[in-house]
Amino acid sequence: MNINKSLRQFFSHLFAVMVGVIIVFSGVQPLIAQNARADVLAQADVAVTADSFVAKAVEKTGKSVVRIDTEKVITRSLDPIFDDPFFRQFFGDQFRNRIPQERRVTGQGSGFIIDREGIILTNAHVVSGADKVTVTLKDGRKFEGQVRGSDQVTDLAVVKITPQGQDLPVASLGDSSVVKVGDWAIAVGNPIGLDNTVTLGIISTLNRPSSEVGILDKRIDFLQTDAAINPGNSGGPLLNARGDVIGINTAIRADATGIGFAIPINRAKELQSILAQGKEVPHPYIGIQMIKLTPELARENNRDPNTAFLIPEVEGVLVMRVLPNTPAEEGGLRRGDVVVKVNNQPVKDANQLQRLVESSGLNQTLKFSVVRSNQQLELNIRTAQLR
């Protein structure tokens, strides 16, 4: 009887153990499978993001980016001493004939194709003075390029190639007016001869005037970026995260690290057809050198016993110099005048005045409200084309 009872207890415990084992192992399998599925999903997520937005952006537009090689022949003038009769009497032409009077100069930059007929946007300084332009596509195809139009003031140029029935990759042009500080910026080009180079950064500032950058002979409000831009990048596109062109890489500061500048693509859109037709880009000007003036700066100047002249203690734009034979001189502006309004619109800094003149158009009469000493004057100044 006790033996039967013991056997029943033994089998009962054995059954319980077996059930427990089954439960444990049956629970482990789904757990293992669940973990395995999580690993697979994690790997799938990595696989999706491995093809980054940069790669996708470059894949979208990168094929339209071209290398532009230029050549120009520079004629070298001889020192007048070689034409001196006394010199030639003793030495003849032996020195004159040995000195090369011409030399070939080469350059390189970037650009991008904007239509299937072969129109390419680039910087004016890339193709300036070029006698020969060679355009090389990413796939190795080469074309002879023709400079259709160039504008040094905005540093924009249009180069035309003839595809002769060949299919050309075309860049997708974006809208630079919607660009924000902090947006991704992807620079594509051929820096220092390294073809098809891509660098990544962000837009660090909008509407940076060329005068603040130290490029005084240009009239551009740049996009500023920390994407690496090096010699050879000039003329190449600056892309957004979707691969649309938002700017044209154009300049770097020699005394700064990690700062580059690009011409907003909307400005290039405005001038593209003018340049493609070989026409002159209108640049209204009046002909003054100017700085921003505040009452505080004026008072500081006026307290100086060695000051060249007293300045009205008002807010506006101080005329530092009036260039000769310009609309400003003809209209009666003088050094020391303070421009406070243009066409009844208050003016507070030099960049604002510059934009007002540029947006007015050519041969337009502008009413300048000027403070001269203690007098308020109204001067009519007619804009002209910048030469």
Coordinates of C-alpha atoms in Angstrom, one line a residue:
M1 CA 0.0 0.0 0.0
N2 CA 2.8 2.3 0.9
I3 CA 4.6 1.3 -2.3
N4 CA 1.6 2.2 -4.4
K5 CA 1.3 5.5 -2.7
S6 CA 5.0 6.2 -3.3
L7 CA 4.7 5.3 -6.9
R8 CA 1.8 7.6 -7.3
Q9 CA 3.7 10.5 -5.7
F10 CA 6.7 9.7 -7.9
F11 CA 4.7 9.8 -11.1
S12 CA 2.9 12.9 -10.0
H13 CA 6.1 14.7 -9.5
L14 CA 7.5 13.4 -12.7
F15 CA 4.4 14.6 -14.6
A16 CA 4.7 18.0 -13.0
V17 CA 8.4 18.3 -14.0
M18 CA 7.6 17.3 -17.6
V19 CA 4.8 19.8 -17.8
G20 CA 7.1 22.5 -16.4
V21 CA 9.8 21.6 -18.9
I22 CA 7.3 21.8 -21.8
I23 CA 6.0 25.1 -20.6
V24 CA 9.5 26.6 -20.1
F25 CA 10.8 25.4 -23.5
S26 CA 7.6 26.3 -25.3
G27 CA 7.9 29.8 -23.9
V28 CA 11.6 30.1 -24.9
Q29 CA 11.0 29.4 -28.5
P30 CA 8.6 32.3 -29.1
L31 CA 11.0 34.5 -27.1
I32 CA 13.9 33.4 -29.3
A33 CA 11.8 33.9 -32.4
Q34 CA 10.7 37.3 -31.2
N35 CA 14.2 38.4 -30.5
A36 CA 15.3 37.1 -33.9
R37 CA 12.5 39.0 -35.6
A38 CA 13.6 42.1 -33.7
D39 CA 17.2 41.7 -34.9
V40 CA 15.9 41.2 -38.5
L41 CA 13.8 44.4 -38.2
A42 CA 16.7 46.3 -36.7
Q43 CA 18.9 45.2 -39.6
A44 CA 16.2 46.1 -42.1
D45 CA 16.0 49.6 -40.6
V46 CA 19.8 50.0 -40.9
A47 CA 19.6 48.7 -44.5
V48 CA 17.0 51.3 -45.3
T49 CA 18.9 54.3 -43.8
A50 CA 22.3 53.1 -45.1
D51 CA 21.3 54.7 -48.5
S52 CA 21.4 58.1 -46.9
F53 CA 19.6 61.2 -48.0
V54 CA 23.0 62.5 -49.2
A55 CA 23.5 59.5 -51.5
K56 CA 19.9 59.9 -52.8
A57 CA 20.4 63.6 -53.4
V58 CA 23.7 63.1 -55.3
E59 CA 22.1 60.3 -57.3
K60 CA 19.3 62.6 -58.3
T61 CA 21.5 65.5 -59.5
G62 CA 25.2 64.4 -59.4
K63 CA 25.3 63.2 -63.0
S64 CA 24.4 66.7 -64.2
V65 CA 27.5 68.2 -62.6
V66 CA 30.4 68.8 -65.0
R67 CA 34.0 69.7 -65.0
I68 CA 35.0 72.8 -66.9
D69 CA 38.5 73.1 -68.2
T70 CA 39.6 76.4 -69.7
E71 CA 42.6 77.6 -71.7
K72 CA 43.6 81.2 -72.6
V73 CA 46.6 82.6 -74.3
I74 CA 48.2 85.6 -72.6
T75 CA 50.4 87.9 -74.7
R76 CA 53.4 89.1 -72.9
S77 CA 54.7 92.6 -73.7
L78 CA 58.5 93.0 -73.9
D79 CA 60.4 95.4 -71.9
P80 CA 60.9 98.6 -73.9
I81 CA 64.7 98.3 -73.4
F82 CA 64.7 95.5 -76.0
D83 CA 63.5 98.0 -78.6
D84 CA 66.0 100.6 -77.7
P85 CA 68.3 101.2 -80.7
F86 CA 71.4 101.5 -78.4
F87 CA 70.6 98.1 -76.8
R88 CA 69.9 96.4 -80.1
Q89 CA 73.1 97.9 -81.6
F90 CA 75.2 95.9 -79.1
F91 CA 73.1 92.8 -78.5
G92 CA 71.0 92.5 -81.6
D93 CA 67.8 90.4 -81.3
Q94 CA 69.3 87.5 -79.5
F95 CA 67.7 88.3 -76.2
R96 CA 64.4 89.5 -77.8
N97 CA 63.9 86.3 -79.7
R98 CA 64.6 84.0 -76.7
I99 CA 61.8 85.5 -74.6
P100 CA 58.4 83.9 -75.2
Q101 CA 55.8 86.5 -76.0
E102 CA 52.8 84.2 -75.4
R103 CA 52.0 81.7 -72.7
R104 CA 49.1 79.4 -72.2
V105 CA 47.2 79.5 -68.9
T106 CA 44.8 76.7 -67.9
G107 CA 42.0 76.7 -65.3
Q108 CA 39.4 74.4 -63.9
G109 CA 36.0 74.7 -62.3
S110 CA 32.6 73.2 -62.1
G111 CA 29.1 73.7 -63.5
F112 CA 25.8 71.9 -64.0
I113 CA 23.5 71.2 -66.9
I114 CA 20.0 72.8 -66.6
D115 CA 18.4 71.7 -69.8
R116 CA 18.7 68.9 -72.4
E117 CA 19.8 71.4 -75.1
G118 CA 23.1 71.8 -73.2
I119 CA 22.8 75.0 -71.2
I120 CA 25.2 75.0 -68.3
L121 CA 25.3 77.4 -65.3
T122 CA 28.7 78.2 -63.7
N123 CA 30.6 81.1 -62.3
A124 CA 31.8 84.0 -64.4
H125 CA 35.3 83.8 -62.9
V126 CA 35.6 80.1 -64.0
V127 CA 35.3 81.0 -67.8
S128 CA 36.5 84.6 -67.7
G129 CA 38.8 85.4 -70.7
A130 CA 38.8 81.8 -71.8
D131 CA 39.8 81.0 -75.4
K132 CA 38.9 77.4 -75.2
V133 CA 36.3 75.7 -72.9
T134 CA 36.1 71.9 -72.5
V135 CA 33.1 70.4 -70.6
T136 CA 33.5 66.8 -69.2
L137 CA 30.5 64.9 -67.9
K138 CA 30.7 62.5 -65.0
D139 CA 30.4 59.6 -67.4
G140 CA 33.5 60.8 -69.3
R141 CA 31.9 62.4 -72.3
K142 CA 33.6 65.6 -73.5
F143 CA 32.1 68.5 -75.3
E144 CA 33.5 71.8 -76.6
G145 CA 31.8 74.6 -74.7
Q146 CA 30.8 78.1 -75.8
V147 CA 30.5 80.9 -73.4
R148 CA 27.1 82.4 -74.2
G149 CA 27.1 85.1 -71.6
S150 CA 29.0 86.2 -68.5
D151 CA 28.3 88.8 -65.8
Q152 CA 31.2 89.7 -63.5
V153 CA 29.0 91.7 -61.0
T154 CA 26.9 88.6 -60.1
D155 CA 29.7 86.1 -61.0
L156 CA 27.3 84.1 -63.2
A157 CA 27.9 82.7 -66.6
V158 CA 26.1 80.4 -69.1
V159 CA 28.1 77.9 -71.2
K160 CA 26.5 76.0 -74.1
I161 CA 27.4 72.6 -75.4
T162 CA 25.9 70.8 -78.4
P163 CA 24.7 67.3 -77.4
Q164 CA 24.2 66.2 -81.1
G165 CA 21.3 64.0 -80.2
Q166 CA 22.9 62.6 -77.1
D167 CA 20.9 62.4 -73.9
L168 CA 22.1 64.8 -71.2
P169 CA 21.4 64.6 -67.4
V170 CA 19.7 67.7 -66.1
A171 CA 19.8 69.2 -62.6
S172 CA 16.7 69.7 -60.6
L173 CA 16.4 73.4 -59.7
G174 CA 15.0 74.2 -56.3
D175 CA 13.7 77.4 -54.7
S176 CA 16.3 79.3 -52.6
S177 CA 13.6 81.6 -51.1
V178 CA 12.4 78.8 -48.9
V179 CA 15.8 77.8 -47.6
K180 CA 16.3 78.2 -43.8
V181 CA 19.3 78.5 -41.6
G182 CA 20.1 74.9 -40.4
D183 CA 18.9 73.2 -43.6
W184 CA 21.2 70.6 -45.0
A185 CA 23.7 71.8 -47.7
I186 CA 25.5 69.4 -50.1
A187 CA 28.3 70.8 -52.2
V188 CA 29.1 68.9 -55.4
G189 CA 32.0 69.7 -57.7
N190 CA 35.6 69.1 -58.7
P191 CA 37.8 70.7 -56.0
I192 CA 41.5 70.9 -56.6
G193 CA 41.1 68.6 -59.5
L194 CA 39.4 65.8 -57.6
D195 CA 36.4 65.0 -59.8
N196 CA 33.0 64.2 -58.4
T197 CA 33.6 65.3 -54.8
V198 CA 30.7 65.6 -52.4
T199 CA 30.8 67.5 -49.0
L200 CA 28.1 68.0 -46.5
G201 CA 27.2 70.8 -44.2
I202 CA 24.3 73.2 -43.3
I203 CA 23.1 76.6 -44.3
S204 CA 24.7 78.9 -41.7
T205 CA 23.4 82.3 -42.8
L206 CA 21.0 83.7 -45.4
N207 CA 21.4 86.9 -47.4
R208 CA 25.0 87.6 -46.6
P209 CA 25.9 90.7 -48.6
S210 CA 29.1 90.4 -50.7
S211 CA 30.3 93.6 -49.2
E212 CA 30.3 92.0 -45.8
V213 CA 32.2 89.0 -47.2
G214 CA 34.9 91.4 -48.5
I215 CA 34.0 90.9 -52.2
L216 CA 33.5 94.6 -53.1
D217 CA 33.3 94.2 -56.8
K218 CA 30.2 91.9 -56.7
R219 CA 26.5 92.5 -55.9
I220 CA 25.3 89.3 -54.4
D221 CA 23.4 88.3 -51.3
F222 CA 25.0 84.9 -50.6
L223 CA 23.9 81.7 -49.0
Q224 CA 26.5 81.0 -46.4
T225 CA 27.4 77.3 -45.7
D226 CA 29.9 75.3 -43.7
A227 CA 30.0 72.6 -46.4
A228 CA 33.6 72.4 -47.6
I229 CA 34.1 74.5 -50.8
N230 CA 37.6 74.5 -52.3
P231 CA 39.1 75.8 -55.5
G232 CA 37.6 73.9 -58.3
N233 CA 34.2 73.8 -56.6
S234 CA 33.4 77.1 -58.1
G235 CA 30.4 76.9 -60.4
G236 CA 29.1 73.6 -59.0
P237 CA 25.7 73.2 -57.3
L238 CA 24.8 73.5 -53.7
L239 CA 22.0 71.0 -53.1
N240 CA 19.3 70.6 -50.4
A241 CA 18.4 67.3 -48.8
R242 CA 16.2 66.4 -51.7
G243 CA 18.9 66.9 -54.3
D244 CA 17.5 70.1 -55.7
V245 CA 19.9 72.9 -56.6
I246 CA 19.5 75.8 -54.1
G247 CA 22.8 77.7 -54.9
I248 CA 25.9 77.9 -57.0
N249 CA 29.2 77.5 -55.1
T250 CA 31.2 80.6 -55.8
A251 CA 33.6 81.8 -53.0
I252 CA 35.6 81.0 -50.0
R253 CA 37.3 83.2 -47.4
A254 CA 41.1 82.7 -47.4
D255 CA 41.3 83.8 -43.8
A256 CA 38.4 81.6 -42.5
T257 CA 38.0 77.8 -42.1
G258 CA 34.6 76.1 -42.8
I259 CA 32.9 79.1 -44.4
G260 CA 31.8 79.1 -48.0
F261 CA 29.3 81.1 -50.1
A262 CA 26.9 80.3 -52.8
I263 CA 24.8 82.4 -55.2
P264 CA 21.1 81.7 -54.5
I265 CA 19.6 79.7 -57.4
N266 CA 16.7 82.1 -57.8
R267 CA 19.1 84.8 -58.7
A268 CA 20.6 82.6 -61.4
K269 CA 17.1 81.8 -62.7
E270 CA 16.4 85.5 -63.1
L271 CA 19.5 86.1 -65.2
Q272 CA 19.8 82.7 -67.0
S273 CA 17.9 83.7 -70.2
I274 CA 19.6 87.1 -70.4
L275 CA 23.0 85.4 -70.2
A276 CA 22.1 82.6 -72.6
Q277 CA 21.2 85.3 -75.2
G278 CA 24.5 87.1 -74.7
K279 CA 22.8 90.2 -73.5
E280 CA 24.1 92.6 -70.9
V281 CA 22.7 92.2 -67.4
P282 CA 21.2 95.4 -66.1
H283 CA 23.0 96.8 -63.0
P284 CA 21.6 100.2 -61.9
Y285 CA 24.0 102.3 -59.9
I286 CA 24.5 106.0 -58.8
G287 CA 28.2 106.0 -58.0
I288 CA 28.9 106.5 -54.3
Q289 CA 31.0 104.9 -51.6
M290 CA 28.9 104.7 -48.4
I291 CA 28.7 103.4 -44.8
K292 CA 25.9 103.0 -42.3
L293 CA 25.6 105.9 -39.9
T294 CA 24.1 106.2 -36.4
P295 CA 23.8 109.2 -34.2
E296 CA 26.3 107.7 -31.8
L297 CA 28.9 107.3 -34.5
A298 CA 28.3 110.8 -35.7
R299 CA 28.7 112.2 -32.2
E300 CA 31.9 110.3 -31.8
N301 CA 33.2 111.7 -35.0
N302 CA 32.2 115.3 -34.2
R303 CA 33.9 115.2 -30.8
D304 CA 37.2 114.4 -32.5
P305 CA 39.2 117.7 -32.9
N306 CA 41.0 116.3 -35.9
T307 CA 37.9 115.2 -37.8
A308 CA 37.9 116.1 -41.5
F309 CA 34.3 117.2 -41.4
L310 CA 31.2 117.3 -39.1
I311 CA 28.5 114.8 -39.7
P312 CA 24.8 115.3 -39.1
E313 CA 23.8 113.3 -36.0
V314 CA 21.1 111.2 -37.6
E315 CA 20.5 107.7 -38.7
G316 CA 21.0 106.9 -42.3
V317 CA 23.8 106.3 -44.9
L318 CA 26.9 108.5 -44.9
V319 CA 28.3 109.3 -48.3
M320 CA 32.1 108.8 -48.0
R321 CA 32.9 109.5 -51.6
V322 CA 31.2 110.6 -54.8
L323 CA 32.8 109.1 -57.9
P324 CA 33.4 111.5 -60.8
N325 CA 31.2 111.4 -63.9
T326 CA 28.5 109.4 -62.2
P327 CA 24.7 110.0 -61.6
A328 CA 25.4 110.9 -58.0
E329 CA 27.8 113.7 -59.0
E330 CA 25.4 114.9 -61.7
G331 CA 22.5 114.8 -59.2
G332 CA 24.3 116.9 -56.6
L333 CA 25.3 114.4 -53.9
R334 CA 28.4 115.4 -51.9
R335 CA 30.8 113.8 -49.5
G336 CA 29.5 114.1 -46.0
D337 CA 25.8 114.0 -47.0
V338 CA 23.6 111.6 -45.1
V339 CA 20.9 109.8 -47.1
V340 CA 17.9 109.3 -44.9
K341 CA 15.2 108.4 -47.5
V342 CA 14.9 107.2 -51.0
N343 CA 11.5 107.7 -52.7
N344 CA 10.1 108.5 -49.2
Q345 CA 11.3 105.1 -47.8
P346 CA 13.5 105.4 -44.7
V347 CA 17.1 104.2 -45.3
K348 CA 19.1 102.8 -42.4
D349 CA 22.1 101.0 -43.9
A350 CA 24.2 100.8 -47.0
N351 CA 23.0 97.4 -48.1
Q352 CA 19.4 98.6 -48.0
L353 CA 20.3 101.6 -50.2
Q354 CA 22.1 99.4 -52.6
R355 CA 19.1 97.1 -53.0
L356 CA 16.8 100.0 -53.5
V357 CA 18.9 101.3 -56.3
E358 CA 19.3 97.9 -57.9
S359 CA 15.6 97.2 -57.8
S360 CA 14.6 100.5 -59.3
G361 CA 15.8 99.7 -62.8
L362 CA 17.9 101.6 -65.3
N363 CA 17.3 105.2 -66.2
Q364 CA 14.9 105.7 -63.3
T365 CA 14.8 108.9 -61.3
L366 CA 15.0 108.4 -57.6
K367 CA 14.2 111.1 -55.0
F368 CA 17.0 111.2 -52.3
S369 CA 16.2 112.9 -49.0
V370 CA 19.6 114.1 -47.7
V371 CA 20.8 115.8 -44.6
R372 CA 23.7 118.2 -45.3
S373 CA 25.0 120.1 -42.2
N374 CA 21.7 121.3 -40.8
Q375 CA 19.8 121.4 -44.0
Q376 CA 17.3 118.9 -45.4
L377 CA 17.6 118.6 -49.2
E378 CA 15.7 116.7 -51.9
L379 CA 17.9 115.6 -54.8
N380 CA 16.8 113.8 -58.0
I381 CA 19.3 111.2 -59.1
R382 CA 18.8 109.1 -62.3
T383 CA 20.2 105.6 -62.3
A384 CA 22.6 104.4 -65.0
Q385 CA 24.3 101.1 -66.0
L386 CA 27.3 100.1 -63.9
R387 CA 30.4 99.8 -66.1

